[in-house]
Amino acid sequence: MKFWTGLALASAAAMLAACGGGSDPGGSTDIDLSGARGSLMYNPPLQVTAMGAADFTARLQGGGTSGQTLLALAGAPKCDVSFRYFEYGTVGGAGEATNASGALMVPSGTAAGCSGPHPIVLYAHGTTTDRGYNIADITNPARPGASEGTLLAAMFAAQGFIVVAPNYAGYDVSRLSYHPYLNADQQSKDMIDALTAARKALPATGGQDNGKLFITGYSQGGHVAMATHRALQALGQRVTASAPMSGPYAMGAFGDAIYYGNVDLGATVFAPMLATSYQKAYGNIYTQPSDLFEAAYAPGIDTLLPSYTPIGELFAQGKLPQTQLFSNVAPAPGFESITPPTQPPELAPLFALGFGSSNLIRNSARLAYLMDAQAHPDGAVPAATTGMPATAPGNPMRQAFVKNDLRGWMPQSPVLLCGGDADPTVFYNVNTGLMAQLWSSLVSAHLVTVLDVDSAPSGADDPFAAAKAGFAQAKAATAAQGGANAVVQAYHGGLVPPFCTAAARGFFQQVLASAH
């Protein structure tokens, strides 16, 4: 389920392996094993590799179609980049002390914007089922995270931004046995702790922070980025701007939409990760997993993801169904029309994939959820009223969704919301579109900007015309090669991310320019 599958940069990452790596020669290392939040476990952090701008450019050019595509989208690297790996103290979903790791990318060089203090991009990655995920390990294309690390380096670090990209608690070397998936409180703390630790590391790496902080992330990372902006604002810490991309911001509305039958692509992976995350945090999602999951899948599902076993193998082993979230038998009379839904007609085939006889979620659990949704409706789903989350849900899963719903706060610094309106995985209208409606006054005031990359340029002065045109070309090429189904499969994970990321960088650069 890792995104950017359509822009797989394995060949480019393989070329980067020639750059070398290893720890810094000489000097001493400071150790902090206190486990305190934001503690930097060793300083200076491990240097994975370093490369000059010209070398990076040559390697992208020699990295095949994927590397050349990234080079065209990101532009030629102008800065040298040092890639670091660091470990830090943070907390789990129940507040338990734990550790996590991340990538720190530091630009340098003689070109404009490469020397002196730099702005920081704090980056949140999207859903991955791979327990070994590590964005810092860009030199080994066989390792999860290499492609994303390469993209971040090209898009941000090589253009003069310091990049801080946590792997999150529950991944890589983290001793946490689960991942606090879409837990807004924990994940914002994780991001803040990674930022705190990375700032401690900067003096030893030759990096300087100029005080400008940008936050971005895609999919799960879009939710994490927005939650982090909200948390830092509440702490009185200034965020220069943020760019959440294709995130499930309105968790209560999105969850209700899915249980009402609008099953998204990837739901059978997201459901167990959410259930485990919220069970660990709140303790009331179920008494035992079989309360929520069918007997065929319940044994061991609470420890299944993330995993060192590839998701395809887990499907093949029968640990999870590929698409069938719900039973194709209505949970009770009166729910036949949403088992599965047939409206709107263009989405009926997608929704139908989520139903069958090998379903993951028990009908009794779906019925309990739906009964609560009818008694305590969300303000946006199934009908638009207040637009806000349900005020008094009784179902534990709905309570968890509302607790992690990001509606109800107002940013005080610029925000770009980016996505594609035909997203089959994180529905645009009930997430990005809904936040845009709730923030309509901020959109009018030009504090919030909304970009649908799957739309036509608004005119000659559209600042995102290039992103929209590039997306349209990529979408058409995908359709020509594999048809409409290929577009659906690639939309969320491959087509939208690179263009939203390029738009985010342009937005950040515009904010920086306007401050001068």
CSV table of C-alpha atoms in Angstrom, one decimal, residues 80-393:
chain,number,residue,atom,x,y,z
A,80,ASP,CA,24.9,19.1,-2.4
A,81,VAL,CA,23.1,16.9,0.0
A,82,SER,CA,24.2,15.0,3.1
A,83,PHE,CA,21.9,12.1,4.1
A,84,ARG,CA,21.7,11.3,7.8
A,85,TYR,CA,19.9,8.6,9.9
A,86,PHE,CA,18.9,9.5,13.4
A,87,GLU,CA,17.0,7.9,16.3
A,88,TYR,CA,14.9,9.7,18.8
A,89,GLY,CA,12.6,9.3,21.8
A,90,THR,CA,8.9,9.6,21.4
A,91,VAL,CA,5.7,7.9,22.7
A,92,GLY,CA,3.2,5.3,21.5
A,93,GLY,CA,-0.6,5.5,21.2
A,94,ALA,CA,-1.2,5.0,24.9
A,95,GLY,CA,1.6,7.5,25.9
A,96,GLU,CA,4.1,4.7,26.5
A,97,ALA,CA,7.8,5.7,26.0
A,98,THR,CA,9.4,4.3,22.8
A,99,ASN,CA,11.9,5.1,20.1
A,100,ALA,CA,11.7,5.9,16.4
A,101,SER,CA,14.0,6.7,13.6
A,102,GLY,CA,14.1,9.1,10.6
A,103,ALA,CA,16.0,10.8,7.8
A,104,LEU,CA,17.7,14.1,8.0
A,105,MET,CA,18.8,15.6,4.7
A,106,VAL,CA,21.1,18.7,4.9
A,107,PRO,CA,21.8,20.8,1.8
A,108,SER,CA,25.1,22.7,1.2
A,109,GLY,CA,27.1,24.2,-1.6
A,110,THR,CA,28.0,27.4,-3.3
A,111,ALA,CA,24.8,27.9,-5.4
A,112,ALA,CA,22.2,30.5,-4.3
A,113,GLY,CA,20.2,29.1,-1.4
A,114,CYS,CA,22.6,26.3,-0.6
A,115,SER,CA,24.7,27.9,2.0
A,116,GLY,CA,23.9,29.5,5.3
A,117,PRO,CA,20.6,28.9,7.3
A,118,HIS,CA,17.9,26.9,5.6
A,119,PRO,CA,14.1,26.4,6.0
A,120,ILE,CA,13.0,23.0,7.3
A,121,VAL,CA,10.5,20.7,5.6
A,122,LEU,CA,9.0,18.3,8.1
A,123,TYR,CA,7.6,15.4,6.0
A,124,ALA,CA,5.1,12.7,6.9
A,125,HIS,CA,5.0,9.6,4.9
A,126,GLY,CA,1.9,7.7,3.8
A,127,THR,CA,0.6,4.2,4.6
A,128,THR,CA,3.0,1.4,4.4
A,129,THR,CA,2.6,-2.2,5.6
A,130,ASP,CA,6.3,-2.8,5.7
A,131,ARG,CA,7.7,-2.9,9.2
A,132,GLY,CA,11.2,-2.2,8.0
A,133,TYR,CA,10.3,1.1,6.3
A,134,ASN,CA,13.2,3.5,6.4
A,135,ILE,CA,13.3,6.7,4.4
A,136,ALA,CA,17.0,7.3,5.2
A,137,ASP,CA,18.2,4.2,3.5
A,138,ILE,CA,18.3,5.6,0.0
A,139,THR,CA,21.4,3.7,-1.2
A,140,ASN,CA,19.7,0.3,-1.2
A,141,PRO,CA,16.8,0.2,-3.7
A,142,ALA,CA,15.7,-3.2,-2.2
A,143,ARG,CA,14.9,-1.5,1.1
A,144,PRO,CA,11.5,0.1,1.6
A,145,GLY,CA,11.8,3.9,1.7
A,146,ALA,CA,14.6,4.2,-0.8
A,147,SER,CA,12.3,5.6,-3.6
A,148,GLU,CA,10.6,8.1,-1.3
A,149,GLY,CA,13.9,9.3,0.2
A,150,THR,CA,15.2,9.9,-3.3
A,151,LEU,CA,12.2,11.9,-4.2
A,152,LEU,CA,12.4,14.0,-1.1
A,153,ALA,CA,16.0,14.7,-1.7
A,154,ALA,CA,15.4,15.8,-5.3
A,155,MET,CA,12.3,17.8,-4.6
A,156,PHE,CA,13.4,19.6,-1.4
A,157,ALA,CA,16.9,19.0,-0.1
A,158,ALA,CA,18.7,19.5,-3.4
A,159,GLN,CA,16.7,22.8,-3.7
A,160,GLY,CA,17.8,24.2,-0.4
A,161,PHE,CA,15.4,22.8,2.2
A,162,ILE,CA,16.6,20.8,5.2
A,163,VAL,CA,14.4,17.7,5.3
A,164,VAL,CA,13.3,15.9,8.4
A,165,ALA,CA,11.3,12.7,7.7
A,166,PRO,CA,10.4,10.4,10.5
A,167,ASN,CA,9.8,6.7,9.9
A,168,TYR,CA,7.2,6.8,12.7
A,169,ALA,CA,7.0,4.7,15.9
A,170,GLY,CA,6.4,1.1,15.0
A,171,TYR,CA,8.7,1.0,12.0
A,172,ASP,CA,12.3,0.3,11.3
A,173,VAL,CA,14.2,0.0,14.6
A,174,SER,CA,11.3,1.2,16.8
A,175,ARG,CA,10.7,-1.2,19.7
A,176,LEU,CA,6.9,-0.3,19.6
A,177,SER,CA,5.1,-3.5,18.6
A,178,TYR,CA,2.4,-1.7,16.6
A,179,HIS,CA,2.0,1.5,14.7
A,180,PRO,CA,-0.3,4.2,16.1
A,181,TYR,CA,-2.0,4.6,12.7
A,182,LEU,CA,-4.0,7.8,12.1
A,183,ASN,CA,-3.8,8.6,15.8
A,184,ALA,CA,-3.7,12.4,15.5
A,185,ASP,CA,-2.4,13.0,19.0
A,186,GLN,CA,0.4,10.5,18.9
A,187,GLN,CA,1.5,11.1,15.3
A,188,SER,CA,1.7,14.8,15.9
A,189,LYS,CA,3.9,14.2,18.9
A,190,ASP,CA,6.0,11.8,16.9
A,191,MET,CA,6.6,14.4,14.3
A,192,ILE,CA,7.3,17.1,16.8
A,193,ASP,CA,9.8,14.8,18.6
A,194,ALA,CA,11.5,14.0,15.4
A,195,LEU,CA,11.8,17.7,14.6
A,196,THR,CA,13.2,18.4,18.1
A,197,ALA,CA,15.8,15.7,17.8
A,198,ALA,CA,16.8,16.7,14.3
A,199,ARG,CA,17.3,20.3,15.4
A,200,LYS,CA,19.7,19.1,18.1
A,201,ALA,CA,21.6,17.2,15.4
A,202,LEU,CA,22.0,20.2,13.0
A,203,PRO,CA,25.1,21.8,14.5
A,204,ALA,CA,27.1,18.6,14.2
A,205,THR,CA,26.0,18.1,10.6
A,206,GLY,CA,26.9,21.6,9.4
A,207,GLY,CA,23.2,22.5,9.0
A,208,GLN,CA,21.6,25.7,10.2
A,209,ASP,CA,17.9,26.3,10.7
A,210,ASN,CA,16.6,29.7,9.6
A,211,GLY,CA,13.4,29.4,11.7
A,212,LYS,CA,11.1,28.8,8.7
A,213,LEU,CA,9.1,25.5,9.2
A,214,PHE,CA,7.1,23.9,6.5
A,215,ILE,CA,5.0,20.7,7.0
A,216,THR,CA,3.8,18.4,4.3
A,217,GLY,CA,2.8,14.7,3.8
A,218,TYR,CA,0.7,12.5,1.6
A,219,SER,CA,-2.2,10.2,2.3
A,220,GLN,CA,-1.8,9.0,5.9
A,221,GLY,CA,0.9,11.7,5.9
A,222,GLY,CA,-1.6,14.3,4.9
A,223,HIS,CA,-3.6,13.6,8.0
A,224,VAL,CA,-0.4,13.6,10.1
A,225,ALA,CA,0.8,16.9,8.5
A,226,MET,CA,-2.4,18.6,9.3
A,227,ALA,CA,-2.5,17.2,12.8
A,228,THR,CA,1.0,18.4,13.4
A,229,HIS,CA,0.3,21.9,12.2
A,230,ARG,CA,-2.7,22.0,14.5
A,231,ALA,CA,-0.6,20.7,17.5
A,232,LEU,CA,2.2,23.2,16.9
A,233,GLN,CA,-0.2,26.1,16.6
A,234,ALA,CA,-1.8,25.0,19.9
A,235,LEU,CA,1.6,25.0,21.5
A,236,GLY,CA,2.3,28.5,20.3
A,237,GLN,CA,5.0,27.4,17.9
A,238,ARG,CA,5.0,29.1,14.5
A,239,VAL,CA,4.4,27.1,11.4
A,240,THR,CA,5.4,29.0,8.3
A,241,ALA,CA,3.1,27.1,6.0
A,242,SER,CA,1.8,23.5,5.5
A,243,ALA,CA,0.7,21.4,2.5
A,244,PRO,CA,-1.3,18.4,3.6
A,245,MET,CA,-1.9,16.2,0.5
A,246,SER,CA,-4.8,13.7,-0.1
A,247,GLY,CA,-5.3,13.0,3.6
A,248,PRO,CA,-8.2,11.5,5.5
A,249,TYR,CA,-8.8,14.6,7.5
A,250,ALA,CA,-12.5,14.2,8.3
A,251,MET,CA,-12.1,10.7,9.8
A,252,GLY,CA,-15.7,10.6,11.2
A,253,ALA,CA,-17.3,11.4,7.9
A,254,PHE,CA,-14.9,9.2,5.9
A,255,GLY,CA,-15.4,6.3,8.3
A,256,ASP,CA,-19.2,6.7,8.0
A,257,ALA,CA,-19.1,6.8,4.2
A,258,ILE,CA,-17.2,3.5,4.2
A,259,TYR,CA,-19.6,1.8,6.5
A,260,TYR,CA,-22.5,3.1,4.5
A,261,GLY,CA,-21.0,1.1,1.7
A,262,ASN,CA,-18.6,3.5,-0.1
A,263,VAL,CA,-15.7,1.1,0.3
A,264,ASP,CA,-12.4,2.6,-0.7
A,265,LEU,CA,-9.5,0.9,-2.5
A,266,GLY,CA,-7.2,-0.5,0.2
A,267,ALA,CA,-9.8,-0.8,2.9
A,268,THR,CA,-8.9,-4.3,4.0
A,269,VAL,CA,-5.4,-3.1,4.8
A,270,PHE,CA,-6.4,0.1,6.5
A,271,ALA,CA,-9.1,-1.5,8.7
A,272,PRO,CA,-6.8,-3.8,10.8
A,273,MET,CA,-4.2,-1.0,11.2
A,274,LEU,CA,-6.9,1.4,12.4
A,275,ALA,CA,-8.4,-1.2,14.8
A,276,THR,CA,-5.1,-2.1,16.3
A,277,SER,CA,-4.1,1.6,16.6
A,278,TYR,CA,-7.3,2.6,18.4
A,279,GLN,CA,-7.5,-0.5,20.5
A,280,LYS,CA,-4.0,0.2,21.8
A,281,ALA,CA,-4.8,3.8,22.5
A,282,TYR,CA,-8.4,3.6,23.9
A,283,GLY,CA,-8.8,-0.1,24.8
A,284,ASN,CA,-12.5,-0.3,23.8
A,285,ILE,CA,-12.7,-1.1,20.1
A,286,TYR,CA,-13.3,-4.8,20.9
A,287,THR,CA,-13.0,-7.2,23.8
A,288,GLN,CA,-11.4,-9.6,21.4
A,289,PRO,CA,-10.6,-9.2,17.7
A,290,SER,CA,-13.3,-11.7,16.7
A,291,ASP,CA,-15.9,-9.1,17.9
A,292,LEU,CA,-14.9,-7.0,14.8
A,293,PHE,CA,-13.3,-9.4,12.4
A,294,GLU,CA,-14.6,-12.6,10.9
A,295,ALA,CA,-13.2,-15.9,12.4
A,296,ALA,CA,-11.2,-16.6,9.2
A,297,TYR,CA,-9.0,-13.5,9.9
A,298,ALA,CA,-9.3,-12.7,13.6
A,299,PRO,CA,-6.5,-14.9,14.9
A,300,GLY,CA,-3.3,-12.8,15.0
A,301,ILE,CA,-4.8,-9.9,13.2
A,302,ASP,CA,-4.0,-7.5,16.0
A,303,THR,CA,-0.3,-8.1,15.4
A,304,LEU,CA,-0.4,-8.6,11.7
A,305,LEU,CA,0.5,-5.1,10.4
A,306,PRO,CA,2.9,-3.6,9.8
A,307,SER,CA,4.9,-6.7,8.9
A,308,TYR,CA,8.1,-7.9,7.4
A,309,THR,CA,6.0,-10.1,5.1
A,310,PRO,CA,5.0,-8.4,1.9
A,311,ILE,CA,1.3,-7.6,1.7
A,312,GLY,CA,0.9,-9.7,-1.4
A,313,GLU,CA,2.1,-12.8,0.6
A,314,LEU,CA,-0.3,-12.0,3.4
A,315,PHE,CA,-3.2,-11.9,0.9
A,316,ALA,CA,-2.0,-15.2,-0.6
A,317,GLN,CA,-1.8,-16.8,2.8
A,318,GLY,CA,-5.4,-15.9,3.5
A,319,LYS,CA,-4.5,-13.5,6.3
A,320,LEU,CA,-6.5,-10.8,4.7
A,321,PRO,CA,-9.0,-10.6,1.8
A,322,GLN,CA,-7.8,-8.4,-1.0
A,323,THR,CA,-10.8,-6.1,-1.3
A,324,GLN,CA,-13.9,-7.6,0.5
A,325,LEU,CA,-14.4,-5.5,3.6
A,326,PHE,CA,-18.1,-6.3,4.1
A,327,SER,CA,-20.4,-9.1,3.5
A,328,ASN,CA,-22.6,-9.1,0.4
A,329,VAL,CA,-25.5,-10.0,2.6
A,330,ALA,CA,-27.2,-7.0,4.2
A,331,PRO,CA,-26.6,-6.8,8.0
A,332,ALA,CA,-30.3,-6.3,8.6
A,333,PRO,CA,-33.4,-5.6,6.6
A,334,GLY,CA,-33.4,-2.0,5.2
A,335,PHE,CA,-29.6,-2.0,4.3
A,336,GLU,CA,-29.9,-3.9,1.0
A,337,SER,CA,-29.4,-0.7,-1.0
A,338,ILE,CA,-26.0,-0.1,0.5
A,339,THR,CA,-24.8,-3.7,0.3
A,340,PRO,CA,-23.3,-2.7,-2.0
A,341,PRO,CA,-24.4,0.8,-3.2
A,342,THR,CA,-25.2,1.2,-6.8
A,343,GLN,CA,-25.1,5.0,-6.8
A,344,PRO,CA,-23.5,6.9,-8.2
A,345,PRO,CA,-23.2,4.6,-11.2
A,346,GLU,CA,-19.6,5.6,-12.0
A,347,LEU,CA,-18.5,4.5,-8.6
A,348,ALA,CA,-20.6,1.3,-8.3
A,349,PRO,CA,-17.9,-1.0,-9.6
A,350,LEU,CA,-15.4,0.3,-7.1
A,351,PHE,CA,-17.8,-0.1,-4.2
A,352,ALA,CA,-18.8,-3.6,-5.3
A,353,LEU,CA,-15.2,-4.7,-4.9
A,354,GLY,CA,-15.6,-4.1,-1.2
A,355,PHE,CA,-18.3,-6.7,-0.8
A,356,GLY,CA,-18.4,-10.5,-0.9
A,357,SER,CA,-18.5,-13.8,0.9
A,358,SER,CA,-14.9,-13.6,2.2
A,359,ASN,CA,-15.5,-10.4,4.0
A,360,LEU,CA,-13.1,-9.0,6.8
A,361,ILE,CA,-15.6,-7.2,9.0
A,362,ARG,CA,-18.4,-9.1,10.7
A,363,ASN,CA,-21.9,-8.1,9.8
A,364,SER,CA,-22.8,-7.6,13.5
A,365,ALA,CA,-20.0,-5.0,13.8
A,366,ARG,CA,-21.1,-3.2,10.7
A,367,LEU,CA,-24.7,-3.2,11.9
A,368,ALA,CA,-23.8,-1.8,15.3
A,369,TYR,CA,-21.8,1.0,13.6
A,370,LEU,CA,-24.6,1.8,11.2
A,371,MET,CA,-27.2,1.9,13.9
A,372,ASP,CA,-25.1,4.4,15.8
A,373,ALA,CA,-24.5,6.4,12.7
A,374,GLN,CA,-28.3,6.7,12.1
A,375,ALA,CA,-28.9,7.7,15.8
A,376,HIS,CA,-26.0,10.1,16.0
A,377,PRO,CA,-25.3,11.3,12.4
A,378,ASP,CA,-22.2,13.0,11.1
A,379,GLY,CA,-22.8,16.5,9.9
A,380,ALA,CA,-21.6,15.6,6.4
A,381,VAL,CA,-22.4,12.0,5.8
A,382,PRO,CA,-24.8,10.7,4.6
A,383,ALA,CA,-26.5,14.1,4.4
A,384,ALA,CA,-24.8,17.6,4.6
A,385,THR,CA,-26.0,19.5,7.7
A,386,THR,CA,-23.5,21.2,10.0
A,387,GLY,CA,-20.5,19.7,8.2
A,388,MET,CA,-19.0,18.8,11.6
A,389,PRO,CA,-18.4,15.5,13.3
A,390,ALA,CA,-21.1,13.6,15.2
A,391,THR,CA,-21.5,15.2,18.7
A,392,ALA,CA,-22.2,12.1,20.8
A,393,PRO,CA,-21.5,8.8,19.0
